[in-house]
mmCIF file of C-alpha atoms and ligand atoms in Angstrom:
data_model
loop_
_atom_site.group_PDB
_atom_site.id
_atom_site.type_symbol
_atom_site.label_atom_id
_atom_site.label_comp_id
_atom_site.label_asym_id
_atom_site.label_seq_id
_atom_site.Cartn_x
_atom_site.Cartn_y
_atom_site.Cartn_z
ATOM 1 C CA UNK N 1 2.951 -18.895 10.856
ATOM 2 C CA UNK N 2 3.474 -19.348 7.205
ATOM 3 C CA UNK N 3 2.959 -16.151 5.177
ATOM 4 C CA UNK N 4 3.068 -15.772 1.630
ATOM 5 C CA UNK N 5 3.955 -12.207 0.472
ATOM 6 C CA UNK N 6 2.841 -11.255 -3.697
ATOM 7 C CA UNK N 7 4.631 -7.929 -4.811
ATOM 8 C CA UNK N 8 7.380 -8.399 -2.334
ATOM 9 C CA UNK N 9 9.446 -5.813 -4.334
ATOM 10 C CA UNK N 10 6.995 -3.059 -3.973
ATOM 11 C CA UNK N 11 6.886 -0.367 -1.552
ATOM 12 C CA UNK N 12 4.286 -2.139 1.142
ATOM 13 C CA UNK N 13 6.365 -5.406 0.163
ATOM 14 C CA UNK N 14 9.380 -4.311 1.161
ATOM 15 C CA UNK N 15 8.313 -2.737 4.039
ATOM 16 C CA UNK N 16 6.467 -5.919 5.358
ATOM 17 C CA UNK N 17 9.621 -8.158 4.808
ATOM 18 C CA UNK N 18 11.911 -5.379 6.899
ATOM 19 C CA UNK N 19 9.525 -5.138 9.132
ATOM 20 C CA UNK N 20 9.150 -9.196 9.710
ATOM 21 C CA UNK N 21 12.877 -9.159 9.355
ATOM 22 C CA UNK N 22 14.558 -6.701 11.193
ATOM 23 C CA UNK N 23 11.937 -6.166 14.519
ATOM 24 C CA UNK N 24 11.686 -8.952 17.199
ATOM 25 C CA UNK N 25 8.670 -10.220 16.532
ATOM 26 C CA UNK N 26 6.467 -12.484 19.148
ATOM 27 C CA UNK N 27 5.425 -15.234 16.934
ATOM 28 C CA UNK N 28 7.395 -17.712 14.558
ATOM 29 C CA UNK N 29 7.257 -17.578 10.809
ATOM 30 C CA UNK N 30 8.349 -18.514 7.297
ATOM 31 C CA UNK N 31 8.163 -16.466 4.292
ATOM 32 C CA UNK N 32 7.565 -16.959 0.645
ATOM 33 C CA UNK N 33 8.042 -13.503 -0.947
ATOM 34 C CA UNK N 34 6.984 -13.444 -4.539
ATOM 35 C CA UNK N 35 7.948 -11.217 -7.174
ATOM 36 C CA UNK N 36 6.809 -10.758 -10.616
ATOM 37 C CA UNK N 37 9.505 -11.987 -13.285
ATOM 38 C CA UNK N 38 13.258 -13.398 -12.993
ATOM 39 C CA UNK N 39 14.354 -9.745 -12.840
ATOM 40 C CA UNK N 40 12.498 -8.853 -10.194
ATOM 41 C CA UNK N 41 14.175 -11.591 -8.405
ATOM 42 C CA UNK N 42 17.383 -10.206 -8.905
ATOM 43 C CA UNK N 43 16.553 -7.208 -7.649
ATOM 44 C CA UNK N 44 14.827 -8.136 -4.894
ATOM 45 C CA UNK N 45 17.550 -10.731 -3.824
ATOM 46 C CA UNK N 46 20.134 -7.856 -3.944
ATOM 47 C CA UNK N 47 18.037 -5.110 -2.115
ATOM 48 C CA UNK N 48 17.762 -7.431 0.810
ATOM 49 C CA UNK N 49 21.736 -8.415 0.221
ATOM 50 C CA UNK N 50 22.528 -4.367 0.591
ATOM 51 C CA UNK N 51 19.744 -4.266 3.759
ATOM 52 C CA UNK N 52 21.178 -7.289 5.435
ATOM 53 C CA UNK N 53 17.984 -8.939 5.142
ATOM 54 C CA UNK N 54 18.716 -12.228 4.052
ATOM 55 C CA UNK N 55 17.679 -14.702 6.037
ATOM 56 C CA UNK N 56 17.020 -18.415 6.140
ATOM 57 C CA UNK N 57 13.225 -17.819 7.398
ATOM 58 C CA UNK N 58 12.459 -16.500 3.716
ATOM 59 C CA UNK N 59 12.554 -17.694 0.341
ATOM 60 C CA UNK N 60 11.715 -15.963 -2.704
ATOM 61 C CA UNK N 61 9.848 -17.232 -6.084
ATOM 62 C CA UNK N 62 8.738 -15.489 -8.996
ATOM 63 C CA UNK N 63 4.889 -15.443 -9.721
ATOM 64 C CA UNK N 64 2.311 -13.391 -11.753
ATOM 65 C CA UNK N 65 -0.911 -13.218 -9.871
ATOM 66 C CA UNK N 66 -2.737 -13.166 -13.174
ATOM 67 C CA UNK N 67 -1.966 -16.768 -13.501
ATOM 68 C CA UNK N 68 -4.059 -18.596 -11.578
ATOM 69 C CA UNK N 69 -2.744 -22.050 -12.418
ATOM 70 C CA UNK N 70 0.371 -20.637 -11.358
ATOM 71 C CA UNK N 71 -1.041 -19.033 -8.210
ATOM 72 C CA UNK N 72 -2.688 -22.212 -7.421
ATOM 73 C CA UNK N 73 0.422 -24.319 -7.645
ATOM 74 C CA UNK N 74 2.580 -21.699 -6.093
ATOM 75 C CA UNK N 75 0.383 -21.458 -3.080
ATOM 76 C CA UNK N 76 -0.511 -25.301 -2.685
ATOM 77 C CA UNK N 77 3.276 -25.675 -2.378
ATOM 78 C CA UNK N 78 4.056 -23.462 0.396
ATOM 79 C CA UNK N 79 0.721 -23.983 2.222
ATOM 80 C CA UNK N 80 0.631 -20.611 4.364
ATOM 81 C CA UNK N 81 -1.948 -19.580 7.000
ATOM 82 C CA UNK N 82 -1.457 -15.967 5.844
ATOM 83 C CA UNK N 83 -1.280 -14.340 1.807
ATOM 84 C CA UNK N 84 -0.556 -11.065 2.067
ATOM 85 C CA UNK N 85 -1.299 -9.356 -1.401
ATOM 86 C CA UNK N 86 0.552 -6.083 -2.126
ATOM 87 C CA UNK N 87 0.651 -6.823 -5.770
ATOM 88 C CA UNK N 88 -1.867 -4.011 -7.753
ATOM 89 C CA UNK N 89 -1.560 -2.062 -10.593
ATOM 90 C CA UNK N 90 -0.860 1.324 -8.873
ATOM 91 C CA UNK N 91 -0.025 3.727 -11.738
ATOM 92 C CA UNK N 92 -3.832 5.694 -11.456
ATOM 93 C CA UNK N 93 -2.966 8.211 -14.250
ATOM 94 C CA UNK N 94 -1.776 4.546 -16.793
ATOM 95 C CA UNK N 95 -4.945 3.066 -15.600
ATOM 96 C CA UNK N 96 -6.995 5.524 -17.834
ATOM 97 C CA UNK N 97 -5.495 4.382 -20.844
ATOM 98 C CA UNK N 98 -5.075 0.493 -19.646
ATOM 99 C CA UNK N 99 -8.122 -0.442 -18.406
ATOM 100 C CA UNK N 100 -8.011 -3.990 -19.501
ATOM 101 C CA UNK N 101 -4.388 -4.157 -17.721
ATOM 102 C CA UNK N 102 -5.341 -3.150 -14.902
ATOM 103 C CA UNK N 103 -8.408 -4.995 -14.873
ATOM 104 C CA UNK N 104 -6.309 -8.073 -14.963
ATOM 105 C CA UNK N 105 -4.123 -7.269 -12.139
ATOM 106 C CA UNK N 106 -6.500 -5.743 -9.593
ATOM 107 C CA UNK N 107 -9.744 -7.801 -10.170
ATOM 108 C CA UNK N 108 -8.643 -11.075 -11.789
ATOM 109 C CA UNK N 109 -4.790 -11.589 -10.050
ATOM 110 C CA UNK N 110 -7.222 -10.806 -7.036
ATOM 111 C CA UNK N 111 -9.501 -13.206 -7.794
ATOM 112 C CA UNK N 112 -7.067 -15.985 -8.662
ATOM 113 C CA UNK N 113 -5.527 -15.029 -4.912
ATOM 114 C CA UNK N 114 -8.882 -15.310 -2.833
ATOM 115 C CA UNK N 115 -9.673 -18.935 -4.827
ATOM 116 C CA UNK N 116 -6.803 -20.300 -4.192
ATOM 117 C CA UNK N 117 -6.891 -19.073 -0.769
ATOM 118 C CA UNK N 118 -9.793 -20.500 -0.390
ATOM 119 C CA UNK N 119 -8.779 -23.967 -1.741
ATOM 120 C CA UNK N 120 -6.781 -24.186 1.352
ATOM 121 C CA UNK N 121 -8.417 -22.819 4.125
ATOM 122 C CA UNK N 122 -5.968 -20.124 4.751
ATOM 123 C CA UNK N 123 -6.464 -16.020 5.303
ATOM 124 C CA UNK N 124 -5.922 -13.356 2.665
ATOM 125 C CA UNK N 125 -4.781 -9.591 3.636
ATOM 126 C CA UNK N 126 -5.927 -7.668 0.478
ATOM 127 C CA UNK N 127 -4.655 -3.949 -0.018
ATOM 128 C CA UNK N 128 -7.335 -1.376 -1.089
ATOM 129 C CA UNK N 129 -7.205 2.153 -1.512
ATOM 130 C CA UNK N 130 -9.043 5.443 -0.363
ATOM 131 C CA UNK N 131 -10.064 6.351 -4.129
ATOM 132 C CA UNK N 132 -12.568 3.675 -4.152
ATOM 133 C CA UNK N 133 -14.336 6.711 -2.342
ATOM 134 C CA UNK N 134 -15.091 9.816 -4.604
ATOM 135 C CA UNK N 135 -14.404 12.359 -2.192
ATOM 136 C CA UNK N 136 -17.420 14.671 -2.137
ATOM 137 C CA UNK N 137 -17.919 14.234 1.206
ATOM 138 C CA UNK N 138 -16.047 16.462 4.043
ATOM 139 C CA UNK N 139 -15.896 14.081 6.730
ATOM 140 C CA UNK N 140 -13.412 10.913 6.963
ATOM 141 C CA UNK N 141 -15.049 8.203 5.556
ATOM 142 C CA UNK N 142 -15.611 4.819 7.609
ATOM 143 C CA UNK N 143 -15.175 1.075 6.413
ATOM 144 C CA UNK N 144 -18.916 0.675 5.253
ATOM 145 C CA UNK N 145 -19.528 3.772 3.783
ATOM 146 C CA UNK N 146 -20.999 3.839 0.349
ATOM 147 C CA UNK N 147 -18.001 3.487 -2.511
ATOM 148 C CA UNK N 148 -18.203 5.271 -5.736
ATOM 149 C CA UNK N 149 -14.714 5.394 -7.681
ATOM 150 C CA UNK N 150 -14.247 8.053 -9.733
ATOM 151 C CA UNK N 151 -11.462 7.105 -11.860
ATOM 152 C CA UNK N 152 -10.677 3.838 -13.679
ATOM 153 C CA UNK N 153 -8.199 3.188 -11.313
ATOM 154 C CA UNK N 154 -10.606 3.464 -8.404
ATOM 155 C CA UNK N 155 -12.941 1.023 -10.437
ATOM 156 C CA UNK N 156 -10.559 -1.551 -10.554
ATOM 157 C CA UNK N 157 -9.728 -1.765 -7.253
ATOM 158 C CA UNK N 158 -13.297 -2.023 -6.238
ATOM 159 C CA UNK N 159 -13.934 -4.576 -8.110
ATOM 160 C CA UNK N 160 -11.323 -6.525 -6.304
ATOM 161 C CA UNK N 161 -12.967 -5.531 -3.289
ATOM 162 C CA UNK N 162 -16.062 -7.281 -4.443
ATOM 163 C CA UNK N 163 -14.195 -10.098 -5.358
ATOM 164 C CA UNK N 164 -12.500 -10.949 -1.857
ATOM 165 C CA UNK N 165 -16.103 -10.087 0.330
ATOM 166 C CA UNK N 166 -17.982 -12.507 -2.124
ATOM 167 C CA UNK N 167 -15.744 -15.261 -1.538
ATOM 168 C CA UNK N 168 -13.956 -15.322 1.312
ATOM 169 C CA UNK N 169 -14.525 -15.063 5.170
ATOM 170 C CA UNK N 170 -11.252 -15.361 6.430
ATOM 171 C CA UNK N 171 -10.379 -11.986 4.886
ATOM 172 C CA UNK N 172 -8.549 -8.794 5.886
ATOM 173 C CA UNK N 173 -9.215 -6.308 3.199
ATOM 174 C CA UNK N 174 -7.220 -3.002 4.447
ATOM 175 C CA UNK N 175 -7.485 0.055 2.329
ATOM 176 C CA UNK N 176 -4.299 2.896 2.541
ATOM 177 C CA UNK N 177 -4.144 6.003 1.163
ATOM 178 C CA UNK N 178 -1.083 7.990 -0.395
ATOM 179 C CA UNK N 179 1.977 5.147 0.549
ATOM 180 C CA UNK N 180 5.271 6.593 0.760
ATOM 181 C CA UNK N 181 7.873 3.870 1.423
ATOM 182 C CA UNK N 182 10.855 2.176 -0.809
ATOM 183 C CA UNK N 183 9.858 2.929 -4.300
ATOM 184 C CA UNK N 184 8.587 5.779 -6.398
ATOM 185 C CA UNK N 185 6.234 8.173 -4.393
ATOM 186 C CA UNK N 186 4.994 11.599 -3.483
ATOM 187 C CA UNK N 187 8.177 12.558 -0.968
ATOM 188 C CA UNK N 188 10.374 11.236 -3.027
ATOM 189 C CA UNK N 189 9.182 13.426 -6.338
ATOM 190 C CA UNK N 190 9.183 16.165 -3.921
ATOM 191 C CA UNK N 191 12.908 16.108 -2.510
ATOM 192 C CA UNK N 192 13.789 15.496 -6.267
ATOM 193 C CA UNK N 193 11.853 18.791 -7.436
ATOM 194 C CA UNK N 194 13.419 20.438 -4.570
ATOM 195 C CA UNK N 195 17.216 20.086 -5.731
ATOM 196 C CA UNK N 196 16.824 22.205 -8.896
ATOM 197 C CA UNK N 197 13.877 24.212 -7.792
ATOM 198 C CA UNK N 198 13.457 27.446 -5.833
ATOM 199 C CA UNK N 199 9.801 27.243 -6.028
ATOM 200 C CA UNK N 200 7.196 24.210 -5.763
ATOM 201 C CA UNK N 201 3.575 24.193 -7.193
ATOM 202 C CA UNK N 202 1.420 21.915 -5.104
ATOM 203 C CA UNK N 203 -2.338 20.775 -5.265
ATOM 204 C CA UNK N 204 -4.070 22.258 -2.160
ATOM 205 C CA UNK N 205 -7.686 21.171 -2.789
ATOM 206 C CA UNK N 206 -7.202 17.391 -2.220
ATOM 207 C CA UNK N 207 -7.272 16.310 1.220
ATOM 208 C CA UNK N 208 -6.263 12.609 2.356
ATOM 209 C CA UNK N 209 -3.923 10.918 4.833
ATOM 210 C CA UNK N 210 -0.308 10.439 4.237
ATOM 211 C CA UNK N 211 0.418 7.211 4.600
ATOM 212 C CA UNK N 212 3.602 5.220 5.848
ATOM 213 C CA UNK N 213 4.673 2.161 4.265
ATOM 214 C CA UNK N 214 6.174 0.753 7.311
ATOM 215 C CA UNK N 215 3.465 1.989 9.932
ATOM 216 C CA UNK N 216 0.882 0.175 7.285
ATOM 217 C CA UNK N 217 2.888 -2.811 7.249
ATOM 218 C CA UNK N 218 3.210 -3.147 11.167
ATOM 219 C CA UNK N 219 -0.810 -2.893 11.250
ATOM 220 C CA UNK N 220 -1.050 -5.789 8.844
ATOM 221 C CA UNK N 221 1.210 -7.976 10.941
ATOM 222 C CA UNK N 222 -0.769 -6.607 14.304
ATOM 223 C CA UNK N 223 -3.763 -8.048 12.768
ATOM 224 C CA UNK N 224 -2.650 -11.161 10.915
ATOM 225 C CA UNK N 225 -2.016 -12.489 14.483
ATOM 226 C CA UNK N 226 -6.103 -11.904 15.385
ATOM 227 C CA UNK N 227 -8.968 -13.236 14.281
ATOM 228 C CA UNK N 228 -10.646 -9.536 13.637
ATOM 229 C CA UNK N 229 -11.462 -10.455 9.737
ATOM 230 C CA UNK N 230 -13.481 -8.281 7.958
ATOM 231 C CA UNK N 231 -12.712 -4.344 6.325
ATOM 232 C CA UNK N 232 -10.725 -2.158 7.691
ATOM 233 C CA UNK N 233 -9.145 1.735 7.342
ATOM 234 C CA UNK N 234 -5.108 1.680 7.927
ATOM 235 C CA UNK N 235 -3.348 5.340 7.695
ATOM 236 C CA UNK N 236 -1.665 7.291 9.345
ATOM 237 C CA UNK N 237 -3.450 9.519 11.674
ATOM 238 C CA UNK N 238 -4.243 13.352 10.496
ATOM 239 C CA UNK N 239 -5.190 14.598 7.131
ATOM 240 C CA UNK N 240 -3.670 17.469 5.115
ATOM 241 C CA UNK N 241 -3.713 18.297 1.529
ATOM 242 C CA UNK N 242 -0.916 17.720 -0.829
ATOM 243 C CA UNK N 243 0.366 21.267 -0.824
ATOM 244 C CA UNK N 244 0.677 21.022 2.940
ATOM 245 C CA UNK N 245 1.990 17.843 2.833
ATOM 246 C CA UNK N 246 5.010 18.529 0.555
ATOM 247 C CA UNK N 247 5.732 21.986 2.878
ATOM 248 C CA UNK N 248 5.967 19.149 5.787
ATOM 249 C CA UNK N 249 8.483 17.250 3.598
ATOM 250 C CA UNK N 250 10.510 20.868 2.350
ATOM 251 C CA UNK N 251 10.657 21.302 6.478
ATOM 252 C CA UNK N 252 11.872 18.391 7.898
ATOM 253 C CA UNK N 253 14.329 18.073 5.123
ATOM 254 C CA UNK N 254 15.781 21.607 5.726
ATOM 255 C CA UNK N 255 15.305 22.679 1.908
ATOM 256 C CA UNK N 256 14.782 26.251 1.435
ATOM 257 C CA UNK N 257 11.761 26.221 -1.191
ATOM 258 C CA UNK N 258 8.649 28.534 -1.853
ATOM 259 C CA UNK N 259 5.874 25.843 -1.958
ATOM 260 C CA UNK N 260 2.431 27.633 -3.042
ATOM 261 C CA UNK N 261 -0.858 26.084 -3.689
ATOM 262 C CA UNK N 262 -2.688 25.743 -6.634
ATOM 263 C CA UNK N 263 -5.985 24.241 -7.844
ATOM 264 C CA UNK N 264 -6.512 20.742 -9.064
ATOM 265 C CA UNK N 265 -7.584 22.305 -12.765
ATOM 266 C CA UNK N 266 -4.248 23.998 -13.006
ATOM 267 C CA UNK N 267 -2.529 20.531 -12.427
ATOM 268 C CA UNK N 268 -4.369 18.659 -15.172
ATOM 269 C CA UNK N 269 -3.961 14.995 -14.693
ATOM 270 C CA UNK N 270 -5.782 11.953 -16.938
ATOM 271 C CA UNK N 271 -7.383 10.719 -14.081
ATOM 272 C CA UNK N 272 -9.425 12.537 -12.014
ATOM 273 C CA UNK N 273 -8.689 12.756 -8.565
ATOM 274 C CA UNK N 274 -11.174 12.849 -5.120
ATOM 275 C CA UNK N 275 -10.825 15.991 -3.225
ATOM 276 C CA UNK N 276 -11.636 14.678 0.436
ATOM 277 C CA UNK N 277 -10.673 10.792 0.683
ATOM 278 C CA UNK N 278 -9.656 10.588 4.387
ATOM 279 C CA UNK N 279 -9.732 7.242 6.178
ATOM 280 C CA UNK N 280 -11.556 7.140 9.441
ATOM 281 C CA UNK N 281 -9.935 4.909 11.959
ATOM 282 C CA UNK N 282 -12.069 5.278 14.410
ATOM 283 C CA UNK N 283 -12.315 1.114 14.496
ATOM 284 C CA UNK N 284 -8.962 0.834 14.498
ATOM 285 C CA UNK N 285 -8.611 2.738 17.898
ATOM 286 C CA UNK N 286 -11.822 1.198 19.149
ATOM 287 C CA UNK N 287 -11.445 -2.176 18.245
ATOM 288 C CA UNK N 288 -7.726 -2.594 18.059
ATOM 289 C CA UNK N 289 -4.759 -2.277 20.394
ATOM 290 C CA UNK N 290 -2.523 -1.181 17.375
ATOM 291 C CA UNK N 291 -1.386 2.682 17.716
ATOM 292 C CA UNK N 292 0.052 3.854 14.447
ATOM 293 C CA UNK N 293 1.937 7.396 14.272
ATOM 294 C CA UNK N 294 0.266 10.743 13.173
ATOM 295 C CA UNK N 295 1.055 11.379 9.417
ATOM 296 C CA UNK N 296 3.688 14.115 10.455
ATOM 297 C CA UNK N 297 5.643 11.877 12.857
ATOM 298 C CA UNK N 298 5.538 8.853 10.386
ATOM 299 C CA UNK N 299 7.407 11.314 7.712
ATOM 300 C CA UNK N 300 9.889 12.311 10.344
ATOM 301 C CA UNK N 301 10.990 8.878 10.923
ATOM 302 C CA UNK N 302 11.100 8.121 7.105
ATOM 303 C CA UNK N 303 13.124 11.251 6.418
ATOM 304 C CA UNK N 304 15.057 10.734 9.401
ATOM 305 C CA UNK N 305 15.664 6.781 7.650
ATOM 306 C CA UNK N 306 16.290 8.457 3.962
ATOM 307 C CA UNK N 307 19.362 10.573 5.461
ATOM 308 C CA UNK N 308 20.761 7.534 7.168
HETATM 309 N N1 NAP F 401 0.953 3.784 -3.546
HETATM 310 C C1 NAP F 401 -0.101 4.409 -3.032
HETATM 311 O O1 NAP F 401 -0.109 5.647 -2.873
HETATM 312 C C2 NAP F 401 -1.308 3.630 -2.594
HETATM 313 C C3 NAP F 401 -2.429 4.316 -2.102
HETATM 314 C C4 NAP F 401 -3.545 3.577 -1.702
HETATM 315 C C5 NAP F 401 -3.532 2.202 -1.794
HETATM 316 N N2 NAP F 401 -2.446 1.565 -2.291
HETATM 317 C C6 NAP F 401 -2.493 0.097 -2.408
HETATM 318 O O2 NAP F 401 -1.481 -0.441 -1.574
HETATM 319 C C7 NAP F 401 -0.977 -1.652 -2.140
HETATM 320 C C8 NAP F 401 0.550 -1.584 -2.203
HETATM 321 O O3 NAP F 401 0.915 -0.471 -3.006
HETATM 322 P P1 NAP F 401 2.456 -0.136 -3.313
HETATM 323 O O4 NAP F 401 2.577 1.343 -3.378
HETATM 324 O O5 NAP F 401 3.336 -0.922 -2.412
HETATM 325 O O6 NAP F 401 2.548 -0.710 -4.793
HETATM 326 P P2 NAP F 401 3.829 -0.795 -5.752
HETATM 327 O O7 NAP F 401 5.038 -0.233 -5.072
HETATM 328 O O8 NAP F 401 3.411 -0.260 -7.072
HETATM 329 O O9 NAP F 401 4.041 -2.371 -5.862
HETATM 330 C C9 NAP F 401 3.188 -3.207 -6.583
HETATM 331 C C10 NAP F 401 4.013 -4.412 -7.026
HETATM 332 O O10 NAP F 401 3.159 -5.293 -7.751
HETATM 333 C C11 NAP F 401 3.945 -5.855 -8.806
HETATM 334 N N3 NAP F 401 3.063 -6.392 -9.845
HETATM 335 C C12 NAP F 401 2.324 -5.714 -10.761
HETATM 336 N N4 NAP F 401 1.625 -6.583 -11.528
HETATM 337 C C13 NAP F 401 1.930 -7.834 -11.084
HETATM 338 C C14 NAP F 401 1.515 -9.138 -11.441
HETATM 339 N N5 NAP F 401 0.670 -9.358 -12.450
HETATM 340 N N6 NAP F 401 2.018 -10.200 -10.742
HETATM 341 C C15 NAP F 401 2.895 -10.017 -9.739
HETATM 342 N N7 NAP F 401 3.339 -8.797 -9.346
HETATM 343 C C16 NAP F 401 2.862 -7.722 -10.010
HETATM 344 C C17 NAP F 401 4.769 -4.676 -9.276
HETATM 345 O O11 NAP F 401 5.850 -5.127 -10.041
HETATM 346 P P3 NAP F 401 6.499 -4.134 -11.149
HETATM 347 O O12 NAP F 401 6.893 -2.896 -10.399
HETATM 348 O O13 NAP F 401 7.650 -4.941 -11.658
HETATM 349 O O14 NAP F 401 5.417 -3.885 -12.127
HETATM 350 C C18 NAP F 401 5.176 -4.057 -7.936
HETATM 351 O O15 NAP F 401 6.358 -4.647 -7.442
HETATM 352 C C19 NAP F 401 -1.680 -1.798 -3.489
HETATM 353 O O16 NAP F 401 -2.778 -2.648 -3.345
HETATM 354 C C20 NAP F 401 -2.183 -0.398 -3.801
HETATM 355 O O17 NAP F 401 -3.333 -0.419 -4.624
HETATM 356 C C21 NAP F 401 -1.338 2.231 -2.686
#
């Protein structure tokens, strides 16, 4: 199989290529992991020097997605069977203020992906997110129910949801919810806090599902090898609220810190968050052979990988 990874260097990115890399997997492949600018390269090529990951099955070529000449010639070159796009514009709070930006990267990049795609005849996996939902409801919320983004963020994203069900069959559009893997995230900010902090102030009235990076990334290869197109809901099993979450983390790590809850208005952020944005997936255990971890055993094999 020829798969062609966009926003190799993020934290789903790098997770995918380790995951391709380093496990025995039961099908052949080539990779073409792109990357946004010549300095991403660099940094790419050396975080896969340091993991041991380089590898004569994958090459890697800078591309922005926004481009779609670019994209077009890029993918026409490597001809895969599989894109995998993990490029977006993830910073929600930014998104506020950069509408336009992200606009560009999460609708049009998209868009430029799923024609050239099409051109082809090959598959996309697109990456969409649990805050296309705005989280008045108190129940997990399945692939078709109704979306309604609260935040510009949100909007962006599904609007490159529209864009890949309007044009494409061949389509796996996956949406994730609160991604911890290599890169800036939520356990990372927390262990940080925790070295020069005796007490933590956490959110306690937003309720998702803590996602792994890697168990996300060993779904999407699961089900690039079927033909099961269509939507689907991949996280980690469980939901919890922030506050909870981040006493999980203090835990497992050992710290000694006072984590206590507070209220979304006492942690003003631009964007406005959903309260209850758990993924059901029930279709993933129903229609799927893939078992991914429960959020708090995902987190204990992270940690347990952070210490190494
Ligand atoms: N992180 C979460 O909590 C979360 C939650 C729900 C859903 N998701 C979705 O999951 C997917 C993966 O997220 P992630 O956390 O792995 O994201 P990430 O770590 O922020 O990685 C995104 C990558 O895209 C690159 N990029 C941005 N604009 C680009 C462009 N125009 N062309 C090429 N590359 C570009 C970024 O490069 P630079 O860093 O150099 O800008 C970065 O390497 C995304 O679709 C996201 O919306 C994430």
């Amino acid at each position: 199989m020829r798969i062609f990874i966009t926003g190799a260097e993020g934290q789903l990115g790098k997770a995918l290529i380790k995951e391709l890399l380093k496990s025995r997997q039961n099908f052949e492949f080539k990779l073409m992991l792109t990357v946004l600018n010549e300095v991403s390269w660099n940094s790419l090529y050396n975080w896969m020097y340091e993991n041991n990951l380089l590898d004569e099955r994958a090459e890697i070529t800078a591309l922005d997605i926004t481009d779609y000449y670019l994209v077009r010639a890029a993918i026409e070159s490597f001809m895969p069977d599989t894109v995998i796009n993990c490029v977006a514009y993830t910073a929600v709070d930014d998104c506020e203020d950069h509408e336009e930006e992200a606009r560009l990267v999460n609708e049009t990049g998209v868009k430029n992906l799923a024609m050239a795609v099409k051109n082809i005849g090959a598959c996309l996996v697109h990456i969409s997110t649990d805050y296309v939902f705005d989280g008045n409801g108190n129940i997990p919320y399945k692939e078709d129910a109704e979306i309604n983004p609260i935040n510009v963020y949100g909007k962006t994203k599904a609007l490159g949801e529209k864009v890949v069900c309007e044009n494409l069959n061949n389509y796996f559009l996956i949406r994730t919810a609160w991604l911890y893997g290599e890169g800036k995230n939520f356990v990372k900010t927390m262990l940080r806090l925790a070295e020069n902090n005796k007490v933590l102030r956490v959110v306690s009235d937003q309720t998702g599902s803590p996602t792994s990076a890697m168990e996300l990334a060993r779904f999407i290869i699961y089900l690039i090898q079927t033909k099961q197109y269509g939507v689907w809901h991949g996280v980690c099993d469980g939901e919890t609220s922030w506050y909870e979450f981040a006493k999980e983390i203090m835990r497992l790590a050992g710290r000694d810190v006072e984590v206590i809850p507070i209220k979304s208005e006492e942690y003003k952020t631009k964007a406005k968050r959903p309260h209850y944005s758990v993924l059901s997936n029930a279709k993933m255990h129903k229609e799927t052979e893939f078992g991914i971890k429960a959020w708090t055993d995902a987190l204990k094999e992270y940690l347990d990988l952070l210490k190494l």
